[in-house]
C-alpha positions in Angstrom: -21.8 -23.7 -6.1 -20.5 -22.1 -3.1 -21.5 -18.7 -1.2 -17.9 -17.5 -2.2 -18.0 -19.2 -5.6 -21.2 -17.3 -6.3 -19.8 -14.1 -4.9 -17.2 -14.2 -7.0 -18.7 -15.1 -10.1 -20.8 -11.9 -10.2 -17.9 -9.9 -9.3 -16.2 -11.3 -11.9 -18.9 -10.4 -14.4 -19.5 -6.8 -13.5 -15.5 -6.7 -13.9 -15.9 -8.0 -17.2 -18.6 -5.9 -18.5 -15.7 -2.9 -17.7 -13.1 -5.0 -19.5 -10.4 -2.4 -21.6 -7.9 -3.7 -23.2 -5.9 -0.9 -24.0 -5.1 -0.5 -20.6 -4.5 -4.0 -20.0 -1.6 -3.8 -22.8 -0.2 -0.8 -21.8 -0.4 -0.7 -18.0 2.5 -0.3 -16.0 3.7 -1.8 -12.5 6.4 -3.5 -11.1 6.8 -7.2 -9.4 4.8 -10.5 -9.9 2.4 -10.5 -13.1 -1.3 -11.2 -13.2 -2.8 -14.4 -14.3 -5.7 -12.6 -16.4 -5.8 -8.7 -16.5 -9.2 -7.1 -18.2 -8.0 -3.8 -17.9 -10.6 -2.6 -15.1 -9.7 1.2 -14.1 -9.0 1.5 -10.3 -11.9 3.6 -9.7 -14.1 0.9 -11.2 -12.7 -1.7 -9.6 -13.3 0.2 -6.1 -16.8 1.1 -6.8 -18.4 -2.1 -8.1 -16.8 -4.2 -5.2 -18.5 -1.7 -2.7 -21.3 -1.8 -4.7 -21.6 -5.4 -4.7 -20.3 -6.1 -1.2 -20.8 -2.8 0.8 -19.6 -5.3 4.1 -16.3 -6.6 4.9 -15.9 -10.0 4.8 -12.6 -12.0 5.5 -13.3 -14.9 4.1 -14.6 -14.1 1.1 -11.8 -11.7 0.7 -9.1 -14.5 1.1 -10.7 -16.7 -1.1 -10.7 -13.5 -3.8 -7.0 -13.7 -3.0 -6.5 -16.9 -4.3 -7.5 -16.3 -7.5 -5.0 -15.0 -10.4 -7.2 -12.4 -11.8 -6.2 -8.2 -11.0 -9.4 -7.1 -10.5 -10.2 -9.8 -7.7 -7.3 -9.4 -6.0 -7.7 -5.9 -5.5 -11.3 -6.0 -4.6 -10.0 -8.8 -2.1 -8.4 -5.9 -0.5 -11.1 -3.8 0.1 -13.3 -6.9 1.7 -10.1 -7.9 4.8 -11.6 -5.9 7.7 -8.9 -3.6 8.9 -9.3 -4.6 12.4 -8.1 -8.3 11.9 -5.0 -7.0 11.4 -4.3 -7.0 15.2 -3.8 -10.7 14.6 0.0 -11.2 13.7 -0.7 -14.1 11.6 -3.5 -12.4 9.5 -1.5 -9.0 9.2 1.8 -11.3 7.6 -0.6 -13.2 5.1 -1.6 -10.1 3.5 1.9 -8.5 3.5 3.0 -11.5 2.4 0.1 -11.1 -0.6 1.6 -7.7 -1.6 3.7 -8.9 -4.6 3.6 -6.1 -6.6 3.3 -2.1 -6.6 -0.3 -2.2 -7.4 -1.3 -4.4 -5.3 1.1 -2.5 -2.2 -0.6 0.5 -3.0 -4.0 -0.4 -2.9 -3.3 -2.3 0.1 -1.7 0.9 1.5 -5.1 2.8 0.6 -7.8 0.5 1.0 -6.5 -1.2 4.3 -3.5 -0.6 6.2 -4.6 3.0 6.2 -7.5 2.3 8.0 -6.6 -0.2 10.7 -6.0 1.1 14.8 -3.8 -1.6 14.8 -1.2 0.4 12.1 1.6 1.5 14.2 2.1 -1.5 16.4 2.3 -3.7 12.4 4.6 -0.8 11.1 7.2 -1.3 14.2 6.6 -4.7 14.0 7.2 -5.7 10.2 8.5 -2.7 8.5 12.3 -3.5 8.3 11.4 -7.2 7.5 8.8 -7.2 5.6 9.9 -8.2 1.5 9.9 -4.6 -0.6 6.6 -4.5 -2.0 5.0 -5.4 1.8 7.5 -2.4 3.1 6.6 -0.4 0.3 2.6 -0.4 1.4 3.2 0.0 5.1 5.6 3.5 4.3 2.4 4.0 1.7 0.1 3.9 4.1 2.2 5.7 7.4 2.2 8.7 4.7 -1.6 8.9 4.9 -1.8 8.5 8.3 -3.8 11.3 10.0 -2.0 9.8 13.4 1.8 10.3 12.6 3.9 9.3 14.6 7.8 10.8 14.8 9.2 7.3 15.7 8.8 6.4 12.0 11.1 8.7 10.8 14.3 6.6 12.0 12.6 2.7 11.1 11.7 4.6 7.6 15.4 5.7 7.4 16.5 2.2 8.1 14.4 0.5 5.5 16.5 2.8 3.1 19.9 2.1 4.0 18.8 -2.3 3.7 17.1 -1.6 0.9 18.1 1.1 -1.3 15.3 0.8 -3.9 13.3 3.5 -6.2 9.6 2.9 -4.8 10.8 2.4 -1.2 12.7 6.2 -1.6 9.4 7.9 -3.3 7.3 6.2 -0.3 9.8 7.5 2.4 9.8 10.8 0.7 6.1 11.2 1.0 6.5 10.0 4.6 9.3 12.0 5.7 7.4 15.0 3.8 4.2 14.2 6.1 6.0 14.2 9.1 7.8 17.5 8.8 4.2 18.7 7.5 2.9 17.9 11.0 4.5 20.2 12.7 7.5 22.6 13.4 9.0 20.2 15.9 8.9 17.5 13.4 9.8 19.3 10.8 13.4 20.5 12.6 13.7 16.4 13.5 13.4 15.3 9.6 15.2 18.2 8.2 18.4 17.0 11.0 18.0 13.9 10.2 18.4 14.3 6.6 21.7 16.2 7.4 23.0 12.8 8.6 22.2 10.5 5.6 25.3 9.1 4.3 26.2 11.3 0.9 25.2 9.2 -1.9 22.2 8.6 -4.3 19.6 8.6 -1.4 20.9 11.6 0.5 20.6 13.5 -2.8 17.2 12.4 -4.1 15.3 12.7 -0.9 17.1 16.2 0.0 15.9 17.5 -3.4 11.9 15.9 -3.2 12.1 17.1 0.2 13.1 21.0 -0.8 9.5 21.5 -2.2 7.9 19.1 -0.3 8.1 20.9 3.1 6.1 23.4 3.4 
């Protein structure tokens, strides 16, 4: 058996010894389905794979990724050192991996929050990327403790290609973080949202955005 065969087995264990199905039956999230779900809380999920591999590990992590179990492909998310996403080709396999809303905002928590190379891979991939890959990078910009204003009009642009509910709750929160910045930024989002075209999406963000500014 391999290294990452034998990794994975014992992950797969402790996962199983935290196995709910409740959960499994009744949890909720959009896109691509699971092979095998046990149910594993988030929380748990976070802190046995930390416990069990405190170290990032790419390999192992992509080889977690193959396998069509939830609670090893999140974990595989938490073992993809942040800082190979400065490779282009690296950074577009794990978008590419985001096919679903759990999975995009995990991703959004667990790595793309934490990588210096963020900003460049938001410019780069944002209006491209498929939803649920979008979806994690607007996640993610949201948490950012390194804003920066330029997002404001790529985030805009996602919503006008793709008018969809998750990608208008992430913009929300992003366009809410920005203006939260500062008072500059916050005159700059509240004008832009004075130019959104009148429709669904003027009217949704316009109302999150009334208590979301402070």
């Amino acid at each position: 058996m391999s290294s990452a065969t034998s990794r994975m087995v014992q992950l797969l264990g402790a996962f199983r010894r935290e196995r709910n199905g409740l959960v499994a039956d009744t949890m909720h999230y959009e896109g691509a389905r699971y092979g095998l779900n046990y149910g594993v809380s988030l929380p748990t999920v976070r802190r046995l794979v930390h416990e069990l591999e405190p170290n990032y590990d790419n390999a192992l992590a992509a080889f977690l990724a193959t396998q069509e179990v939830r609670c090893l492909r999140l974990a595989a998310l938490h073992l993809v050192d942040p800082e190979s996403l400065h490779d282009p080709v690296t950074a577009d396999r794990w978008l590419a991996f985001l096919t679903n809303s759990e999975l995009a905002e995990e991703a959004a928590y667990a790595l793309l929050n934490r990588s210096s190379a963020f900003d460049a891979l938001f410019r780069r991939t944002v209006l491209s990327a498929q939803p649920y890959a979008s979806y994690a990078l607007l996640m993610a910009a949201a948490r950012r403790t390194d804003p920066s204003i330029e997002w404001l009009e790529l985030s805009s642009q996602v919503l006008m290609r793709q008018p969809d509910r998750l990608l208008m709750q992430a913009v929300t929160g992003l366009w809410a973080h920005l203006a939260n910045h500062c008072e500059a930024w916050k005159e700059q989002v509240n004008s832009r949202l004075l130019t959104l075209p009148e429709g669904p999406i003027a009217d949704y963000l316009r109302d999150e955005l009334a208590w979301r500014i402070l």
